[in-house]
PDB file of C-alpha atoms and ligand atoms in Angstrom:
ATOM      1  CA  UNK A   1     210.808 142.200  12.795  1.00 65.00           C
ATOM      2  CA  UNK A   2     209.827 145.686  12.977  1.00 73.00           C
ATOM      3  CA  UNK A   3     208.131 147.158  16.416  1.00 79.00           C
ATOM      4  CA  UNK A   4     204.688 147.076  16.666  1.00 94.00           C
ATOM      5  CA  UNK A   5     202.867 149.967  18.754  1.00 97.00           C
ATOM      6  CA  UNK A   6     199.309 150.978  20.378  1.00 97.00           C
ATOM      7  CA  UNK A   7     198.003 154.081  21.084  1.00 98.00           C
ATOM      8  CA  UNK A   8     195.791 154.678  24.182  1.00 98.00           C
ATOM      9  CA  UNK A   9     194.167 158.059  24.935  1.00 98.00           C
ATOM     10  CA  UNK A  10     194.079 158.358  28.908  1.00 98.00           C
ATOM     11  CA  UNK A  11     192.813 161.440  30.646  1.00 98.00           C
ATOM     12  CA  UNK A  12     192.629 163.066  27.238  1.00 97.00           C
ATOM     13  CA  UNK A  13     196.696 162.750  26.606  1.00 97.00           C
ATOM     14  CA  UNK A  14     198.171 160.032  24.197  1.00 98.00           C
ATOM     15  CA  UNK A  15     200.411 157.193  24.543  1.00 98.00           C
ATOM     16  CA  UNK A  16     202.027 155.523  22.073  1.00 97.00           C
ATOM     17  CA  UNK A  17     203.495 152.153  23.754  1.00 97.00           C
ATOM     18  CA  UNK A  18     205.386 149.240  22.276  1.00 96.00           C
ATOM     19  CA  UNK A  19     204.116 145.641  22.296  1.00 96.00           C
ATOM     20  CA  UNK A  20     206.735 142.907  23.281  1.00 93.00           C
ATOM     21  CA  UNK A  21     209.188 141.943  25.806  1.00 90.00           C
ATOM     22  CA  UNK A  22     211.777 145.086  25.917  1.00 89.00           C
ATOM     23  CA  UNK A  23     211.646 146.944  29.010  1.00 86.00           C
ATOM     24  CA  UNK A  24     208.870 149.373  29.172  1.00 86.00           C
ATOM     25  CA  UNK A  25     206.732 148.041  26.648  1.00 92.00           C
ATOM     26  CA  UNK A  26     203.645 146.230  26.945  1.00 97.00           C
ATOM     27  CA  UNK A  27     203.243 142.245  26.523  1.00 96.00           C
ATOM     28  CA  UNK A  28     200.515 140.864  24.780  1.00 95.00           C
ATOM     29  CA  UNK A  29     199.444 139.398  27.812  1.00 97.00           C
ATOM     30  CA  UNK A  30     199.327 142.955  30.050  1.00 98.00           C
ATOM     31  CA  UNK A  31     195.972 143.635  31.247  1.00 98.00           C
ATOM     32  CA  UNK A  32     194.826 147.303  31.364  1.00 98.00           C
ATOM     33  CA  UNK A  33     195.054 147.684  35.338  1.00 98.00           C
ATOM     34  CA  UNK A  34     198.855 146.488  34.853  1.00 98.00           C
ATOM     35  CA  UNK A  35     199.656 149.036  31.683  1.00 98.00           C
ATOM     36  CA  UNK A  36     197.577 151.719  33.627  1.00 98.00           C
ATOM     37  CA  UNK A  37     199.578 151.090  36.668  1.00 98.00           C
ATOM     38  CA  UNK A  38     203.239 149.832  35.526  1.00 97.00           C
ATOM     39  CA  UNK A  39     203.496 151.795  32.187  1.00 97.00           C
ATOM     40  CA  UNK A  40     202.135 155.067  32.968  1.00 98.00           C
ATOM     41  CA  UNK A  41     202.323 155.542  36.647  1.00 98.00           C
ATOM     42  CA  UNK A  42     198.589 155.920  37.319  1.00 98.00           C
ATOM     43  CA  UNK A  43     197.840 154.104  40.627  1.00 98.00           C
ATOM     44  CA  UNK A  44     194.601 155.321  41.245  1.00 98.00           C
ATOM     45  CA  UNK A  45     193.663 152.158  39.973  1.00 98.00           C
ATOM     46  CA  UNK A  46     193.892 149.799  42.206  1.00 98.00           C
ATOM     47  CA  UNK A  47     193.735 145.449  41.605  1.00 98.00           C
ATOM     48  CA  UNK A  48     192.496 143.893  44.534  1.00 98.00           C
ATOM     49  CA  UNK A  49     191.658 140.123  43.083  1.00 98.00           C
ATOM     50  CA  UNK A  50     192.999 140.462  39.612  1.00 98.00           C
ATOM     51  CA  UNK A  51     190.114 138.222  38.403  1.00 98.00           C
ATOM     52  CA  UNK A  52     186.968 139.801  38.088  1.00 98.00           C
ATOM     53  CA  UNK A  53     185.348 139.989  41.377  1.00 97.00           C
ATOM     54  CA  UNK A  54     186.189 143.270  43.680  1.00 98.00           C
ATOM     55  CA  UNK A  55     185.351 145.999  40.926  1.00 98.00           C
ATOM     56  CA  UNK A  56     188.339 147.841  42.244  1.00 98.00           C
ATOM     57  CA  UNK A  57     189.805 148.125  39.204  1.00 98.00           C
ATOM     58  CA  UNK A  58     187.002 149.807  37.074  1.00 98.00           C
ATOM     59  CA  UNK A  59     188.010 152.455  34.890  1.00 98.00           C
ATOM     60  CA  UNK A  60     186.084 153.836  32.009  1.00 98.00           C
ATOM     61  CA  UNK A  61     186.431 152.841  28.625  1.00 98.00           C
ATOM     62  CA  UNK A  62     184.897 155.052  25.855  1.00 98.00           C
ATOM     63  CA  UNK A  63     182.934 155.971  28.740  1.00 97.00           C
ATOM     64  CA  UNK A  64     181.362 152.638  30.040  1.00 98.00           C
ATOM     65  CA  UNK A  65     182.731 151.253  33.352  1.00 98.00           C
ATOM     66  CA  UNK A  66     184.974 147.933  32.411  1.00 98.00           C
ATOM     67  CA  UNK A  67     186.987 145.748  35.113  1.00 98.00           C
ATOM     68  CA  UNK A  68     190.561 146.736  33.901  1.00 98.00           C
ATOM     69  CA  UNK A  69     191.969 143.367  34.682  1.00 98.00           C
ATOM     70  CA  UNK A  70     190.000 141.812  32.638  1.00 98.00           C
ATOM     71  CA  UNK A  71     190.622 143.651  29.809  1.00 98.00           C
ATOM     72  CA  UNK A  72     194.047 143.291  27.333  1.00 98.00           C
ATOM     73  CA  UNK A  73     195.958 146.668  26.801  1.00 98.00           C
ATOM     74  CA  UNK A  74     196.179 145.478  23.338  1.00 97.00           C
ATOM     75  CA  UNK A  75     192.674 145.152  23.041  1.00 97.00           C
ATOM     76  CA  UNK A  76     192.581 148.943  23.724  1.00 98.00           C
ATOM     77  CA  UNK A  77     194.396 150.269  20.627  1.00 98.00           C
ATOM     78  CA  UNK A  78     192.960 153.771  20.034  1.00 98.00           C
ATOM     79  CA  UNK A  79     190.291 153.934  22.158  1.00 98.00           C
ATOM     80  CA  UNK A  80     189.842 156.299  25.207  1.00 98.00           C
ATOM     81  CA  UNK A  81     190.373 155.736  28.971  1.00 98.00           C
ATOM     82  CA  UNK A  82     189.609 157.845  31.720  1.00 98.00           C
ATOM     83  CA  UNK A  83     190.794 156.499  35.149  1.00 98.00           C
ATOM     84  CA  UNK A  84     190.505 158.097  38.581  1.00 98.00           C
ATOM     85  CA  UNK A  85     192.910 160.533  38.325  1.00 98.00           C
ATOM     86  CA  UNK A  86     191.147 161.622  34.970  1.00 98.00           C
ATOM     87  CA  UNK A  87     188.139 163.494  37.331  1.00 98.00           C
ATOM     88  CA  UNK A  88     190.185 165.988  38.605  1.00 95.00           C
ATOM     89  CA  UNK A  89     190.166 169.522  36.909  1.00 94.00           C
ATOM     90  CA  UNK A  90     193.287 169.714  35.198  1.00 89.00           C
ATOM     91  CA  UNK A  91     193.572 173.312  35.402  1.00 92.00           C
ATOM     92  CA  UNK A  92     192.555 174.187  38.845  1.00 95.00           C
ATOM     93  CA  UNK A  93     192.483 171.283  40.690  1.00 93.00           C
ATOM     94  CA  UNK A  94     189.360 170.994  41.725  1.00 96.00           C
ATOM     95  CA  UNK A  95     187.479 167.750  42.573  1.00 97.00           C
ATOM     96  CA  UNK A  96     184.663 165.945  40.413  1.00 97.00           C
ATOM     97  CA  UNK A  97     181.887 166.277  42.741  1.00 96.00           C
ATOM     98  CA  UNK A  98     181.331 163.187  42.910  1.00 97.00           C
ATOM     99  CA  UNK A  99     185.171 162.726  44.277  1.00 97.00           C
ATOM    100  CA  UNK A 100     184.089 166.096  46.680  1.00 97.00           C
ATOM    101  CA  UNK A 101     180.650 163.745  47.846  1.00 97.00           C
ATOM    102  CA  UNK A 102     182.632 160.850  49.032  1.00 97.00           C
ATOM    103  CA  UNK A 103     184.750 163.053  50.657  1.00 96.00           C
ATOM    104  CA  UNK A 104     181.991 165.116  52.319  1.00 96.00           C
ATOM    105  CA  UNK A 105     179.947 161.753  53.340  1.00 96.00           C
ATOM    106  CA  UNK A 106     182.471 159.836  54.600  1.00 94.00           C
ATOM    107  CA  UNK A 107     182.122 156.973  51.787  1.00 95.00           C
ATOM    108  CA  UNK A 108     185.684 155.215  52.069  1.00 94.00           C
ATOM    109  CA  UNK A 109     188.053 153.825  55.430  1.00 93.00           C
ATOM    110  CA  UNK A 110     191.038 152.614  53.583  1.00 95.00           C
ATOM    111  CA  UNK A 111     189.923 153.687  50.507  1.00 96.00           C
ATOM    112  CA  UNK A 112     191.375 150.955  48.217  1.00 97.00           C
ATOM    113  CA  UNK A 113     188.084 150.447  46.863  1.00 97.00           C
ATOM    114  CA  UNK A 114     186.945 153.808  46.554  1.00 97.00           C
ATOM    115  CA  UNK A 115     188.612 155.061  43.055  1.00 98.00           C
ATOM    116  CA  UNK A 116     186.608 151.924  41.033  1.00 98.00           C
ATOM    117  CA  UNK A 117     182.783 152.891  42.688  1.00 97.00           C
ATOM    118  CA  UNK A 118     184.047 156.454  41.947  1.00 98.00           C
ATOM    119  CA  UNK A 119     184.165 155.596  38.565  1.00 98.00           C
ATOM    120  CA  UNK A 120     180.905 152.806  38.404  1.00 98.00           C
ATOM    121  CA  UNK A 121     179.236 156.399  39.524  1.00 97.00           C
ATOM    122  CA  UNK A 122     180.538 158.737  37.368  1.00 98.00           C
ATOM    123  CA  UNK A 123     179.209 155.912  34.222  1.00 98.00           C
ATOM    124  CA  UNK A 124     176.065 156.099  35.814  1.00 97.00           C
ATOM    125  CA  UNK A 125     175.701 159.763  36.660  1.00 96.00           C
ATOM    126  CA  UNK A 126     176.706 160.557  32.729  1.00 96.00           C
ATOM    127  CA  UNK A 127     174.025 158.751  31.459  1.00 95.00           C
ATOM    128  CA  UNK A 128     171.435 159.257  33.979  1.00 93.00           C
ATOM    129  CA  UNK A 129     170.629 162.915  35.621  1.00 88.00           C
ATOM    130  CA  UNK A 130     168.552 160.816  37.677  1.00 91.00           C
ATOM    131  CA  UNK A 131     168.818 158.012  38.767  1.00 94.00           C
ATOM    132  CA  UNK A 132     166.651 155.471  40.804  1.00 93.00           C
ATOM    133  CA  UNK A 133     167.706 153.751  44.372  1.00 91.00           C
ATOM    134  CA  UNK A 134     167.911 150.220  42.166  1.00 94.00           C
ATOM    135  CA  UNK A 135     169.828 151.897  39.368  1.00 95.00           C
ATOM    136  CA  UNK A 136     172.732 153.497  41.782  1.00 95.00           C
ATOM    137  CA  UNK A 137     172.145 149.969  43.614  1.00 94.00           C
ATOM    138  CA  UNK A 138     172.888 148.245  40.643  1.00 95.00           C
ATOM    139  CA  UNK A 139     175.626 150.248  39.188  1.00 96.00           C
ATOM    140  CA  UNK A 140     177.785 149.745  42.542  1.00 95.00           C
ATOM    141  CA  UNK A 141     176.616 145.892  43.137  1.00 94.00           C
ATOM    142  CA  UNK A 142     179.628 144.586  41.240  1.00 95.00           C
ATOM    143  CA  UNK A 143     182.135 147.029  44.326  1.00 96.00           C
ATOM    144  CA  UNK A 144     183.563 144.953  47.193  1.00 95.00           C
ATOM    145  CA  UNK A 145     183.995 147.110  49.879  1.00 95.00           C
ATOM    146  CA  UNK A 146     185.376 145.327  52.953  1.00 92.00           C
ATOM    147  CA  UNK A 147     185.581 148.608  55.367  1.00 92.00           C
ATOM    148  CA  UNK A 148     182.566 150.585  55.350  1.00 77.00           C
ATOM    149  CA  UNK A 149     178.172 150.426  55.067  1.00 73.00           C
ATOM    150  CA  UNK A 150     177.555 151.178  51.887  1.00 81.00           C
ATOM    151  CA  UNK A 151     174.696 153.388  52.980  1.00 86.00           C
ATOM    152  CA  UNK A 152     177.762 156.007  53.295  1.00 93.00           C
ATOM    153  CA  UNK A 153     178.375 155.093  49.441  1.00 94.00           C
ATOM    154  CA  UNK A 154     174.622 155.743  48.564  1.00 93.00           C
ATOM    155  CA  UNK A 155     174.147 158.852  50.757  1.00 94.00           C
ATOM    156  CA  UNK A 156     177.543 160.052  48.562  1.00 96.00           C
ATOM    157  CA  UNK A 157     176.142 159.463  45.271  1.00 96.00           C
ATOM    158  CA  UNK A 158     172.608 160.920  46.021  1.00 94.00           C
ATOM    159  CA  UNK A 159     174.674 164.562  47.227  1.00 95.00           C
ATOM    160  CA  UNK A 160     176.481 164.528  43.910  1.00 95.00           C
ATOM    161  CA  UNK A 161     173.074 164.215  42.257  1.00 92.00           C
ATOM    162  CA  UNK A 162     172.450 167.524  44.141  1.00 89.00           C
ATOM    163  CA  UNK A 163     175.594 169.319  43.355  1.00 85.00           C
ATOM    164  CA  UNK A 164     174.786 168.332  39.103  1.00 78.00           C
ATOM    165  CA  UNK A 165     171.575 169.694  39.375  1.00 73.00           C
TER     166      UNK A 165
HETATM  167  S1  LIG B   1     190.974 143.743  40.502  1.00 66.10           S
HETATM  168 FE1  LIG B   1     189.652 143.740  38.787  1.00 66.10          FE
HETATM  169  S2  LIG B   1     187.761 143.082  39.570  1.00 66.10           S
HETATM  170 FE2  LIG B   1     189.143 142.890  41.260  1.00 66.10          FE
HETATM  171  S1  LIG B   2     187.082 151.661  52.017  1.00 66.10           S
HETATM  172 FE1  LIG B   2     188.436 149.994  52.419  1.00 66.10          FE
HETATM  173  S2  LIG B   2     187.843 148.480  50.985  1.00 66.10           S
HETATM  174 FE2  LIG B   2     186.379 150.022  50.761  1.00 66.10          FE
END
């Protein structure tokens, strides 16, 4: 039987990865976090329950925030993904600002949860300039955060509505 393949588009580069058992490729049954993670080396994306729950795992998905381990790599044939490590200015190196606002606020202890509401935000600040309280509210409700107030979250995302304006 001939090889079958997927291509994913992550952080603008391409990957073309083989479905099946041999080492390296992708099963049927790989979620996104694990390909994301085991495939291509991004860790940035973290799985904290694996099930649904924590929002850890978000990544974005032609552009809309989706729970990685809940989605099937092979469900993502050809589409784009950008995950945390996506936000960063290839070139230069410079932070997203909303990456820069967490950092300046405080938002994160451990930080395990921190990449996933980075990207819930960066959904939400793409397709809102403005947000309300509920909407940012909202867009972060799915985020476990076991460390820190989220009032450190909220004061993070409402400076990086300051720096895109
Ligand atoms: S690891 Fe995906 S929602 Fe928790
Ligand atoms: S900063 Fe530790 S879980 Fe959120």
């Amino acid at each position: 039987m001939s090889p079958y393949f997927i291509t994913l588009i992550v952080n603008n580069q391409r990957y073309v990865l083989e479905i099946g058992n041999r080492p390296g490729g992708v099963k049927p049954s790989h979620t996104l976090a694990h390909t994301l993670r085991e495939n291509l080396g991004l860790t940035g994306t973290k799985v904290g329950c694996n099930k649904g729950e924590c929002g850890a795992c978000t990544v974005l998905l032609e552009g809309k925030p989706v729970l990685s381990c809940l989605v099937l790599t092979v469900e993502c044939d050809g589409k784009s993904i950008t995950t945390i490590e996506g936000l960063e200015d290839s070139q230069t190196g410079k932070l997203d600002p909303i990456q820069q606002s967490f950092l300046e606020s405080g938002a994160f202890q451990c930080g395990f949860c921190t990449p996933g509401m980075i990207m819930s935000v960066k959904a939400l600040l793409s397709s809102s300039s403005s947000p309300t309280d509920e909407e940012i509210r909202e867009a972060l409700s799915g985020h476990y955060c076991r460390c820190i107030s989220h009032y450190h979250v909220l004061e993070a995302v409402t400076r990086a509505l300051h720096k895109s304006r």
